[in-house]
mmCIF file of C-alpha atoms in Angstrom:
data_model
loop_
_atom_site.group_PDB
_atom_site.id
_atom_site.type_symbol
_atom_site.label_atom_id
_atom_site.label_comp_id
_atom_site.label_asym_id
_atom_site.label_seq_id
_atom_site.Cartn_x
_atom_site.Cartn_y
_atom_site.Cartn_z
ATOM 1 C CA MET A 1 219.392 29.280 71.460
ATOM 2 C CA ASN A 2 222.949 28.080 71.708
ATOM 3 C CA ARG A 3 226.113 29.961 72.843
ATOM 4 C CA SER A 4 226.781 31.183 69.390
ATOM 5 C CA THR A 5 223.554 32.878 69.071
ATOM 6 C CA PRO A 6 223.686 36.651 68.917
ATOM 7 C CA LEU A 7 222.505 38.479 71.945
ATOM 8 C CA ARG A 8 219.401 40.485 71.247
ATOM 9 C CA ARG A 9 219.374 42.908 74.249
ATOM 10 C CA THR A 10 222.891 44.537 74.447
ATOM 11 C CA LYS A 11 224.087 47.437 76.423
ATOM 12 C CA THR A 12 222.693 50.747 75.458
ATOM 13 C CA SER A 13 225.402 53.230 74.483
ATOM 14 C CA ALA A 14 225.399 56.846 76.025
ATOM 15 C CA ALA A 15 224.500 58.055 72.634
ATOM 16 C CA LEU A 16 221.681 55.949 72.213
ATOM 17 C CA ALA A 17 220.545 56.693 75.760
ATOM 18 C CA GLY A 18 220.526 60.359 74.937
ATOM 19 C CA LEU A 19 218.478 59.837 71.682
ATOM 20 C CA ALA A 20 216.001 57.830 73.798
ATOM 21 C CA ILE A 21 215.467 60.790 76.212
ATOM 22 C CA LEU A 22 214.688 63.100 73.376
ATOM 23 C CA SER A 23 212.647 60.741 71.316
ATOM 24 C CA VAL A 24 210.467 59.594 74.167
ATOM 25 C CA ALA A 25 209.730 63.059 75.328
ATOM 26 C CA LEU A 26 206.520 63.101 73.194
ATOM 27 C CA LEU A 27 205.094 60.378 75.457
ATOM 28 C CA THR A 28 204.758 62.885 78.323
ATOM 29 C CA ALA A 29 202.503 65.099 76.142
ATOM 30 C CA CYS A 30 200.354 62.459 74.495
ATOM 31 C CA GLY A 31 200.633 59.393 76.412
ATOM 32 C CA THR A 32 199.350 56.477 74.409
ATOM 33 C CA THR A 33 197.455 57.650 71.242
ATOM 34 C CA SER A 34 194.023 56.539 70.417
ATOM 35 C CA ALA A 35 193.882 53.144 68.634
ATOM 36 C CA GLY A 36 191.377 54.608 66.340
ATOM 37 C CA ASN A 37 193.948 56.833 64.652
ATOM 38 C CA GLY A 38 196.984 54.685 65.071
ATOM 39 C CA GLY A 39 199.124 57.323 66.506
ATOM 40 C CA SER A 40 200.168 60.620 65.075
ATOM 41 C CA THR A 41 200.339 59.288 61.470
ATOM 42 C CA GLY A 42 196.862 58.276 61.415
ATOM 43 C CA ALA A 43 197.609 54.838 60.178
ATOM 44 C CA LYS A 44 194.660 52.400 59.887
ATOM 45 C CA ALA A 45 194.416 48.726 60.032
ATOM 46 C CA PRO A 46 193.481 47.252 56.658
ATOM 47 C CA THR A 47 190.307 45.559 56.158
ATOM 48 C CA LYS A 48 191.241 43.440 53.477
ATOM 49 C CA LEU A 49 194.513 42.227 51.939
ATOM 50 C CA GLY A 50 195.685 42.363 48.349
ATOM 51 C CA THR A 51 198.232 40.626 46.212
ATOM 52 C CA ASN A 52 201.733 40.265 47.924
ATOM 53 C CA GLU A 53 204.186 42.920 46.777
ATOM 54 C CA GLY A 54 207.163 40.428 46.386
ATOM 55 C CA ALA A 55 209.261 41.777 49.273
ATOM 56 C CA VAL A 56 209.347 42.556 52.964
ATOM 57 C CA SER A 57 211.680 44.525 55.162
ATOM 58 C CA ILE A 58 212.157 43.346 58.742
ATOM 59 C CA LEU A 59 213.746 44.791 61.639
ATOM 60 C CA ALA A 60 214.363 42.344 64.619
ATOM 61 C CA TRP A 61 216.363 41.019 67.456
ATOM 62 C CA PRO A 62 219.184 38.751 66.369
ATOM 63 C CA GLY A 63 218.021 35.095 66.051
ATOM 64 C CA TYR A 64 214.305 36.167 65.067
ATOM 65 C CA VAL A 65 214.825 35.992 61.170
ATOM 66 C CA GLU A 66 217.109 33.217 60.278
ATOM 67 C CA ASP A 67 217.507 32.200 56.722
ATOM 68 C CA GLY A 68 220.459 29.671 56.898
ATOM 69 C CA SER A 69 223.273 32.208 56.314
ATOM 70 C CA ASN A 70 224.354 32.092 59.989
ATOM 71 C CA ASP A 71 223.828 28.332 60.350
ATOM 72 C CA PRO A 72 222.540 26.169 57.382
ATOM 73 C CA ALA A 73 220.502 24.136 59.848
ATOM 74 C CA VAL A 74 218.634 27.123 61.052
ATOM 75 C CA ASP A 75 216.264 28.476 58.393
ATOM 76 C CA TRP A 76 212.716 29.422 58.599
ATOM 77 C CA VAL A 77 212.703 32.238 56.176
ATOM 78 C CA SER A 78 213.388 30.234 52.989
ATOM 79 C CA ALA A 79 210.119 28.394 53.664
ATOM 80 C CA PHE A 80 208.153 31.721 53.825
ATOM 81 C CA GLN A 81 209.754 32.999 50.682
ATOM 82 C CA ASP A 82 208.774 29.998 48.773
ATOM 83 C CA GLU A 83 205.343 29.992 50.120
ATOM 84 C CA THR A 84 204.534 33.701 49.621
ATOM 85 C CA GLY A 85 206.803 34.984 46.947
ATOM 86 C CA CYS A 86 207.806 37.653 49.475
ATOM 87 C CA LYS A 87 211.744 38.108 49.398
ATOM 88 C CA VAL A 88 212.772 38.972 53.012
ATOM 89 C CA THR A 89 215.435 41.731 53.812
ATOM 90 C CA SER A 90 216.306 42.017 57.569
ATOM 91 C CA LYS A 91 218.395 44.080 59.890
ATOM 92 C CA THR A 92 219.039 43.072 63.531
ATOM 93 C CA TYR A 93 219.399 45.576 66.249
ATOM 94 C CA GLY A 94 220.913 45.349 69.659
ATOM 95 C CA THR A 95 218.629 47.503 71.986
ATOM 96 C CA SER A 96 215.029 48.647 72.153
ATOM 97 C CA ASP A 97 216.212 52.334 71.825
ATOM 98 C CA GLU A 98 218.058 51.446 68.653
ATOM 99 C CA ALA A 99 214.924 49.709 67.237
ATOM 100 C CA PHE A 100 212.835 52.806 68.143
ATOM 101 C CA ASN A 101 215.043 55.195 66.318
ATOM 102 C CA LEU A 102 215.409 52.880 63.307
ATOM 103 C CA MET A 103 211.676 52.673 62.868
ATOM 104 C CA LYS A 104 211.448 56.441 62.451
ATOM 105 C CA THR A 105 213.251 56.107 59.147
ATOM 106 C CA GLY A 106 210.060 54.443 57.606
ATOM 107 C CA ASP A 107 212.567 51.850 56.093
ATOM 108 C CA TYR A 108 210.884 48.743 57.616
ATOM 109 C CA ASP A 109 207.617 47.098 57.154
ATOM 110 C CA LEU A 110 207.831 45.181 60.230
ATOM 111 C CA VAL A 111 209.637 45.265 63.692
ATOM 112 C CA ALA A 112 209.875 42.676 66.391
ATOM 113 C CA ALA A 113 209.465 45.018 69.563
ATOM 114 C CA SER A 114 209.771 44.179 73.228
ATOM 115 C CA GLY A 115 207.475 45.781 75.600
ATOM 116 C CA ASP A 116 210.010 48.534 76.643
ATOM 117 C CA ALA A 117 209.469 49.712 72.993
ATOM 118 C CA SER A 118 206.202 48.970 71.822
ATOM 119 C CA LEU A 119 204.037 51.855 73.394
ATOM 120 C CA ARG A 120 206.822 54.310 72.408
ATOM 121 C CA LEU A 121 206.382 53.097 68.747
ATOM 122 C CA VAL A 122 202.517 53.559 69.027
ATOM 123 C CA ALA A 123 202.754 56.956 70.620
ATOM 124 C CA ALA A 124 205.204 58.153 68.038
ATOM 125 C CA GLY A 125 202.995 56.813 65.098
ATOM 126 C CA ASP A 126 205.534 54.587 63.706
ATOM 127 C CA VAL A 127 203.357 51.386 63.971
ATOM 128 C CA ALA A 128 199.907 50.817 62.934
ATOM 129 C CA PRO A 129 196.844 48.922 64.450
ATOM 130 C CA VAL A 130 196.787 45.380 63.172
ATOM 131 C CA ASN A 131 193.571 43.590 61.899
ATOM 132 C CA THR A 132 193.989 40.179 63.581
ATOM 133 C CA ASP A 133 190.902 38.953 61.527
ATOM 134 C CA LEU A 134 193.490 38.767 58.555
ATOM 135 C CA ILE A 135 195.965 36.608 60.306
ATOM 136 C CA PRO A 136 194.522 33.098 60.392
ATOM 137 C CA ASN A 137 197.213 31.721 62.820
ATOM 138 C CA TYR A 138 196.387 34.433 65.483
ATOM 139 C CA ALA A 139 193.598 32.145 66.747
ATOM 140 C CA GLY A 140 196.237 29.800 67.788
ATOM 141 C CA VAL A 141 198.087 32.349 70.029
ATOM 142 C CA TYR A 142 197.707 31.842 73.793
ATOM 143 C CA ASP A 143 194.809 33.986 75.043
ATOM 144 C CA PHE A 144 196.827 35.474 77.936
ATOM 145 C CA LEU A 145 199.264 37.101 75.452
ATOM 146 C CA LYS A 146 196.581 38.881 73.519
ATOM 147 C CA LEU A 147 195.311 42.362 73.847
ATOM 148 C CA GLN A 148 197.640 43.161 76.786
ATOM 149 C CA ALA A 149 199.055 46.514 77.890
ATOM 150 C CA TRP A 150 202.338 46.076 75.866
ATOM 151 C CA ASN A 151 200.662 45.336 72.472
ATOM 152 C CA SER A 152 197.288 46.857 72.384
ATOM 153 C CA VAL A 153 195.593 50.337 72.973
ATOM 154 C CA ASP A 154 192.081 50.962 73.878
ATOM 155 C CA GLY A 155 191.253 47.249 73.137
ATOM 156 C CA VAL A 156 192.746 47.494 69.743
ATOM 157 C CA SER A 157 195.520 45.223 68.836
ATOM 158 C CA TYR A 158 199.016 46.482 67.513
ATOM 159 C CA GLY A 159 200.805 43.260 66.866
ATOM 160 C CA VAL A 160 201.017 39.596 66.920
ATOM 161 C CA PRO A 161 202.905 37.851 70.087
ATOM 162 C CA HIS A 162 206.005 36.053 69.274
ATOM 163 C CA GLY A 163 207.575 34.585 72.327
ATOM 164 C CA TYR A 164 207.903 35.365 76.059
ATOM 165 C CA GLY A 165 210.070 34.653 79.075
ATOM 166 C CA ALA A 166 210.760 35.628 82.510
ATOM 167 C CA ASN A 167 213.511 37.490 84.216
ATOM 168 C CA LEU A 168 214.407 34.944 86.960
ATOM 169 C CA LEU A 169 216.456 34.732 90.137
ATOM 170 C CA MET A 170 219.546 32.574 89.739
ATOM 171 C CA TYR A 171 221.847 31.698 92.728
ATOM 172 C CA LYS A 172 225.022 29.651 93.158
ATOM 173 C CA THR A 173 223.698 26.801 95.595
ATOM 174 C CA ASP A 174 227.227 26.620 97.179
ATOM 175 C CA ALA A 175 227.242 30.230 98.013
ATOM 176 C CA VAL A 176 223.712 31.296 98.661
ATOM 177 C CA THR A 177 222.053 29.400 101.527
ATOM 178 C CA PRO A 178 219.389 28.734 102.439
ATOM 179 C CA ALA A 179 217.913 28.546 98.944
ATOM 180 C CA PRO A 180 216.332 32.148 98.439
ATOM 181 C CA THR A 181 212.482 32.592 97.953
ATOM 182 C CA SER A 182 212.549 36.313 97.798
ATOM 183 C CA TRP A 183 214.240 39.027 95.756
ATOM 184 C CA ASN A 184 215.585 40.216 99.207
ATOM 185 C CA VAL A 185 218.894 38.590 98.508
ATOM 186 C CA VAL A 186 219.664 41.092 95.729
ATOM 187 C CA PHE A 187 217.919 44.107 97.595
ATOM 188 C CA ASP A 188 217.652 44.341 101.393
ATOM 189 C CA LYS A 189 220.138 41.471 101.947
ATOM 190 C CA SER A 190 222.433 42.056 99.038
ATOM 191 C CA SER A 191 225.270 43.373 101.335
ATOM 192 C CA ALA A 192 225.944 39.446 102.199
ATOM 193 C CA TYR A 193 227.042 38.959 98.665
ATOM 194 C CA LYS A 194 228.799 42.345 98.041
ATOM 195 C CA GLY A 195 230.541 42.301 94.799
ATOM 196 C CA LYS A 196 229.022 39.277 93.404
ATOM 197 C CA VAL A 197 225.275 40.411 92.792
ATOM 198 C CA THR A 198 224.157 41.091 89.212
ATOM 199 C CA ALA A 199 221.135 42.847 87.630
ATOM 200 C CA TYR A 200 220.113 43.615 84.169
ATOM 201 C CA ASP A 201 221.640 46.669 82.631
ATOM 202 C CA SER A 202 218.602 48.720 81.461
ATOM 203 C CA PRO A 203 216.315 51.463 82.698
ATOM 204 C CA ILE A 204 213.490 48.800 82.476
ATOM 205 C CA TYR A 205 215.204 47.242 85.507
ATOM 206 C CA ILE A 206 213.753 49.772 87.790
ATOM 207 C CA ALA A 207 210.386 47.794 87.530
ATOM 208 C CA ASP A 208 212.132 45.047 89.238
ATOM 209 C CA ALA A 209 212.840 47.356 92.323
ATOM 210 C CA ALA A 210 209.167 48.741 91.969
ATOM 211 C CA MET A 211 207.811 45.081 91.876
ATOM 212 C CA TYR A 212 209.787 44.190 95.152
ATOM 213 C CA LEU A 213 208.374 47.383 96.872
ATOM 214 C CA MET A 214 204.889 46.415 95.919
ATOM 215 C CA SER A 215 205.255 43.632 98.455
ATOM 216 C CA HIS A 216 207.634 45.100 100.938
ATOM 217 C CA GLN A 217 206.402 48.837 101.013
ATOM 218 C CA PRO A 218 202.614 48.478 100.340
ATOM 219 C CA ASP A 219 202.122 51.953 101.512
ATOM 220 C CA LEU A 220 203.589 53.399 98.490
ATOM 221 C CA GLY A 221 200.405 52.302 96.409
ATOM 222 C CA ILE A 222 202.469 50.608 93.584
ATOM 223 C CA LYS A 223 199.880 48.531 91.725
ATOM 224 C CA ASN A 224 201.930 48.116 88.527
ATOM 225 C CA PRO A 225 205.695 48.370 88.485
ATOM 226 C CA TYR A 226 205.605 50.152 85.094
ATOM 227 C CA ALA A 227 203.259 52.744 86.425
ATOM 228 C CA LEU A 228 205.118 54.877 88.868
ATOM 229 C CA ASP A 229 204.453 58.467 89.874
ATOM 230 C CA GLU A 230 207.318 60.638 91.130
ATOM 231 C CA LYS A 231 207.171 59.485 94.578
ATOM 232 C CA GLN A 232 207.093 55.894 93.651
ATOM 233 C CA LEU A 233 209.803 56.173 91.206
ATOM 234 C CA ALA A 234 212.076 57.899 93.821
ATOM 235 C CA ALA A 235 211.458 55.028 96.171
ATOM 236 C CA ALA A 236 212.586 52.507 93.500
ATOM 237 C CA VAL A 237 215.648 54.535 92.576
ATOM 238 C CA ASP A 238 216.619 54.884 96.343
ATOM 239 C CA LEU A 239 216.469 51.050 96.709
ATOM 240 C CA LEU A 240 218.574 50.590 93.542
ATOM 241 C CA LYS A 241 221.010 53.096 94.839
ATOM 242 C CA VAL A 242 221.525 51.100 98.137
ATOM 243 C CA GLN A 243 221.982 48.078 95.905
ATOM 244 C CA ARG A 244 224.503 49.537 93.569
ATOM 245 C CA PRO A 245 227.670 49.101 95.941
ATOM 246 C CA ASN A 246 226.820 45.439 96.084
ATOM 247 C CA ILE A 247 226.697 44.918 92.291
ATOM 248 C CA GLY A 248 229.705 43.178 90.865
ATOM 249 C CA GLU A 249 228.597 43.833 87.286
ATOM 250 C CA TYR A 250 225.530 44.863 85.521
ATOM 251 C CA TRP A 251 225.050 42.368 82.601
ATOM 252 C CA SER A 252 223.502 42.810 79.158
ATOM 253 C CA ASP A 253 225.667 40.205 77.262
ATOM 254 C CA TYR A 254 224.154 36.809 78.339
ATOM 255 C CA LEU A 255 227.482 35.104 77.435
ATOM 256 C CA LYS A 256 229.235 37.281 80.053
ATOM 257 C CA SER A 257 226.500 36.487 82.547
ATOM 258 C CA ILE A 258 227.022 32.623 81.936
ATOM 259 C CA GLN A 259 230.722 32.915 82.501
ATOM 260 C CA ALA A 260 230.414 35.002 85.617
ATOM 261 C CA PHE A 261 228.021 32.293 87.287
ATOM 262 C CA GLU A 262 230.464 29.472 85.948
ATOM 263 C CA THR A 263 233.516 31.182 87.515
ATOM 264 C CA GLY A 264 231.692 32.261 90.759
ATOM 265 C CA ASP A 265 232.379 35.882 89.995
ATOM 266 C CA THR A 266 228.550 36.105 90.222
ATOM 267 C CA VAL A 267 226.484 34.155 92.885
ATOM 268 C CA VAL A 268 223.101 35.734 92.728
ATOM 269 C CA GLY A 269 221.121 38.029 90.499
ATOM 270 C CA THR A 270 218.558 38.466 87.683
ATOM 271 C CA THR A 271 218.760 35.860 84.902
ATOM 272 C CA TRP A 272 216.977 34.169 81.973
ATOM 273 C CA GLN A 273 216.089 30.509 81.862
ATOM 274 C CA VAL A 274 218.421 30.252 78.725
ATOM 275 C CA ILE A 275 221.326 31.181 80.696
ATOM 276 C CA ARG A 276 220.668 28.639 83.301
ATOM 277 C CA ASN A 277 220.270 25.854 80.536
ATOM 278 C CA SER A 278 223.496 27.052 79.059
ATOM 279 C CA LEU A 279 225.738 26.750 82.238
ATOM 280 C CA ALA A 280 228.636 24.326 81.915
ATOM 281 C CA PRO A 281 227.710 20.777 83.350
ATOM 282 C CA GLY A 282 228.227 20.670 87.057
ATOM 283 C CA THR A 283 227.607 24.310 87.681
ATOM 284 C CA LYS A 284 225.895 24.536 90.986
ATOM 285 C CA ALA A 285 223.105 26.962 90.094
ATOM 286 C CA GLU A 286 219.415 27.026 90.257
ATOM 287 C CA VAL A 287 216.632 29.386 89.284
ATOM 288 C CA VAL A 288 213.536 30.313 91.132
ATOM 289 C CA VAL A 289 210.466 32.552 90.820
ATOM 290 C CA PRO A 290 210.558 34.546 94.030
ATOM 291 C CA SER A 291 207.600 35.236 96.136
ATOM 292 C CA GLU A 292 207.183 38.791 94.764
ATOM 293 C CA GLY A 293 206.854 37.513 91.215
ATOM 294 C CA VAL A 294 209.167 38.386 88.308
ATOM 295 C CA THR A 295 209.361 40.975 85.446
ATOM 296 C CA GLY A 296 209.774 39.432 82.008
ATOM 297 C CA TRP A 297 209.158 40.090 78.200
ATOM 298 C CA SER A 298 206.633 39.266 75.531
ATOM 299 C CA ASP A 299 207.855 40.292 72.236
ATOM 300 C CA THR A 300 205.452 41.533 69.519
ATOM 301 C CA TRP A 301 205.622 41.625 65.753
ATOM 302 C CA MET A 302 204.357 45.055 64.693
ATOM 303 C CA VAL A 303 203.599 46.612 61.223
ATOM 304 C CA GLY A 304 205.210 49.914 60.215
ATOM 305 C CA SER A 305 202.761 52.806 59.678
ATOM 306 C CA LYS A 306 204.761 53.674 56.588
ATOM 307 C CA ALA A 307 205.079 50.059 55.423
ATOM 308 C CA LYS A 308 205.791 49.847 51.619
ATOM 309 C CA ASN A 309 204.812 46.116 51.528
ATOM 310 C CA PRO A 310 201.879 45.686 53.961
ATOM 311 C CA ASN A 311 200.541 42.526 52.260
ATOM 312 C CA CYS A 312 203.888 40.657 52.713
ATOM 313 C CA ALA A 313 204.081 42.121 56.103
ATOM 314 C CA TYR A 314 200.679 40.643 57.081
ATOM 315 C CA ALA A 315 201.810 37.254 55.259
ATOM 316 C CA TRP A 316 204.931 37.278 57.626
ATOM 317 C CA LEU A 317 202.650 37.815 60.555
ATOM 318 C CA ASN A 318 200.557 34.914 59.745
ATOM 319 C CA TYR A 319 203.625 32.726 59.016
ATOM 320 C CA ILE A 320 205.687 33.484 62.089
ATOM 321 C CA SER A 321 202.765 32.880 64.170
ATOM 322 C CA SER A 322 202.076 29.388 62.767
ATOM 323 C CA PRO A 323 202.898 26.364 64.911
ATOM 324 C CA LYS A 324 205.914 25.330 62.998
ATOM 325 C CA ALA A 325 207.787 28.489 62.390
ATOM 326 C CA ASN A 326 206.948 29.925 65.880
ATOM 327 C CA ALA A 327 208.393 26.754 67.279
ATOM 328 C CA GLN A 328 211.549 27.005 65.069
ATOM 329 C CA ALA A 329 212.109 30.800 66.117
ATOM 330 C CA THR A 330 211.613 30.510 69.686
ATOM 331 C CA GLU A 331 213.322 27.308 70.394
ATOM 332 C CA TYR A 332 216.557 28.816 68.549
ATOM 333 C CA PHE A 333 216.221 31.916 70.704
ATOM 334 C CA GLY A 334 215.529 30.280 73.894
ATOM 335 C CA GLU A 335 211.948 31.357 75.068
ATOM 336 C CA ALA A 336 208.439 30.073 75.406
ATOM 337 C CA PRO A 337 206.475 30.146 72.122
ATOM 338 C CA SER A 338 203.266 31.898 71.556
ATOM 339 C CA ASN A 339 201.369 29.517 69.511
ATOM 340 C CA GLN A 340 199.423 26.842 71.476
ATOM 341 C CA LYS A 341 200.495 24.002 68.979
ATOM 342 C CA ALA A 342 204.101 25.118 68.642
ATOM 343 C CA CYS A 343 205.291 22.437 71.268
ATOM 344 C CA ASP A 344 204.436 19.719 68.884
ATOM 345 C CA PHE A 345 207.229 21.000 66.296
ATOM 346 C CA MET A 346 210.148 21.537 69.029
ATOM 347 C CA SER A 347 213.210 19.488 68.332
ATOM 348 C CA ASN A 348 213.892 19.280 72.018
ATOM 349 C CA PRO A 349 210.923 17.468 73.758
ATOM 350 C CA ASP A 350 211.669 19.259 76.937
ATOM 351 C CA GLN A 351 211.868 22.747 75.520
ATOM 352 C CA CYS A 352 208.232 23.816 76.400
ATOM 353 C CA SER A 353 208.442 22.383 79.943
ATOM 354 C CA LEU A 354 211.627 24.256 80.488
ATOM 355 C CA PHE A 355 210.258 27.519 79.379
ATOM 356 C CA HIS A 356 206.665 26.810 80.962
ATOM 357 C CA ALA A 357 204.978 27.251 77.680
ATOM 358 C CA GLY A 358 201.313 27.652 77.919
ATOM 359 C CA ASP A 359 201.363 27.605 81.758
ATOM 360 C CA ALA A 360 198.794 30.386 82.390
ATOM 361 C CA ASP A 361 199.353 30.323 86.212
ATOM 362 C CA TYR A 362 203.229 30.757 85.718
ATOM 363 C CA ALA A 363 202.713 33.388 83.049
ATOM 364 C CA SER A 364 200.350 35.387 85.624
ATOM 365 C CA LYS A 365 203.302 35.784 87.875
ATOM 366 C CA ILE A 366 205.274 37.763 85.084
ATOM 367 C CA TRP A 367 205.040 41.378 84.989
ATOM 368 C CA TYR A 368 205.780 41.815 81.191
ATOM 369 C CA TRP A 369 207.922 44.769 79.926
ATOM 370 C CA THR A 370 205.741 47.672 79.271
ATOM 371 C CA THR A 371 206.926 51.082 78.270
ATOM 372 C CA PRO A 372 206.540 53.708 81.092
ATOM 373 C CA ILE A 373 204.422 56.657 79.989
ATOM 374 C CA ALA A 374 202.870 59.599 81.550
ATOM 375 C CA THR A 375 199.296 58.108 81.172
ATOM 376 C CA CYS A 376 199.407 55.635 84.146
ATOM 377 C CA VAL A 377 199.054 52.226 82.694
ATOM 378 C CA ASP A 378 197.594 50.967 86.011
ATOM 379 C CA GLY A 379 194.508 53.108 85.100
ATOM 380 C CA ARG A 380 195.118 56.043 87.544
ATOM 381 C CA THR A 381 193.773 59.370 86.261
ATOM 382 C CA ASP A 382 194.352 61.509 89.264
ATOM 383 C CA VAL A 383 198.128 61.562 88.798
ATOM 384 C CA LYS A 384 200.672 61.839 86.197
ATOM 385 C CA CYS A 385 203.086 58.792 85.902
ATOM 386 C CA THR A 386 206.967 59.067 85.071
ATOM 387 C CA ASP A 387 207.673 58.145 81.440
ATOM 388 C CA TYR A 388 210.680 56.253 79.873
ATOM 389 C CA ALA A 389 212.766 59.420 79.600
ATOM 390 C CA ALA A 390 212.530 59.993 83.484
ATOM 391 C CA TRP A 391 213.575 56.305 83.971
ATOM 392 C CA THR A 392 216.538 56.679 81.562
ATOM 393 C CA THR A 393 217.653 59.599 83.513
ATOM 394 C CA ALA A 394 217.219 57.878 86.741
ATOM 395 C CA TRP A 395 219.174 54.640 85.486
ATOM 396 C CA GLN A 396 222.101 57.055 84.632
ATOM 397 C CA GLU A 397 221.989 58.482 88.200
ATOM 398 C CA ILE A 398 221.833 55.013 89.721
ATOM 399 C CA LYS A 399 224.847 53.668 87.850
ATOM 400 C CA GLY A 400 226.835 56.929 88.421
#
């Protein structure tokens, strides 16, 4: 990914936030639906594939479906079309809430969903279980990305992993000393950098506070930062309200985050590896995985439950998870690939080492975005957890 690449996770508008609260309300009642019936639509995974239909409609983050129209040198769609005969039409979206609402139209065969949307899509019945036996390249996907809480239900896959990354701690080495090893510099000790602390602008950021509390207030009993009962959510919200006066700016546009670190308007806070890589030469900034761990994302290609072109959709799932195509897409965006052999096809020989591709130990430190739902994803059955609607309301209160 370079500076001209469109941002995939932009700020959620107030209107979309309102829609999110309404549309996610069903999660409170149903939690995750049974994988056997594929959500409220009863969609099933196919047992075999037929002839490609000649077309496929894809909903994705910017930079995930490139056909050369944005940059002639960046094109992995044309090869797919030539290989399969499936003509691609695509639409990009800016937030997970937007993707969730667009999938309700039934106009898309596929969606590239982050973990803060995937379980919502399953519960709403907008995506179907996926038969990974019909996707030969699935075998090459790193095992630590398969059948996880954000891409499966009851041991049944709901998609194919695309790429993954961590929400790291970045700091200006000439302003933050000693070098931080804990997230306490943006929480308990953030007042030392008042007005120059940054954080990611999304309700899912509540999980970062919950992760911090797991280590610093173990009596709360938080085992998974995406599984918070009312008391645990309240504690995370209180921590973020204390942090709020010290925040200079919440970021969602990575270009603005880059600029803020370059100018010194921001000296410490949440970042992505691609932001650190994009800083102007000479910028005194480093990234670290703090002792408490990190949150992050692992995006999933999911098939719409009302897909009009399911055979071409499966052809895309197989193609985009192949070593070469997966390398092209994840290198362009700026994240680790999901295919074990993708590193052999990277144009930048340092790409995989920069993003810790295939490093299972590094990946184990990441709490991947997972949609908060009423059915606690940490396995608790004696309490109801707070859902994404509650988190959205809380986030609005935090920001004021």
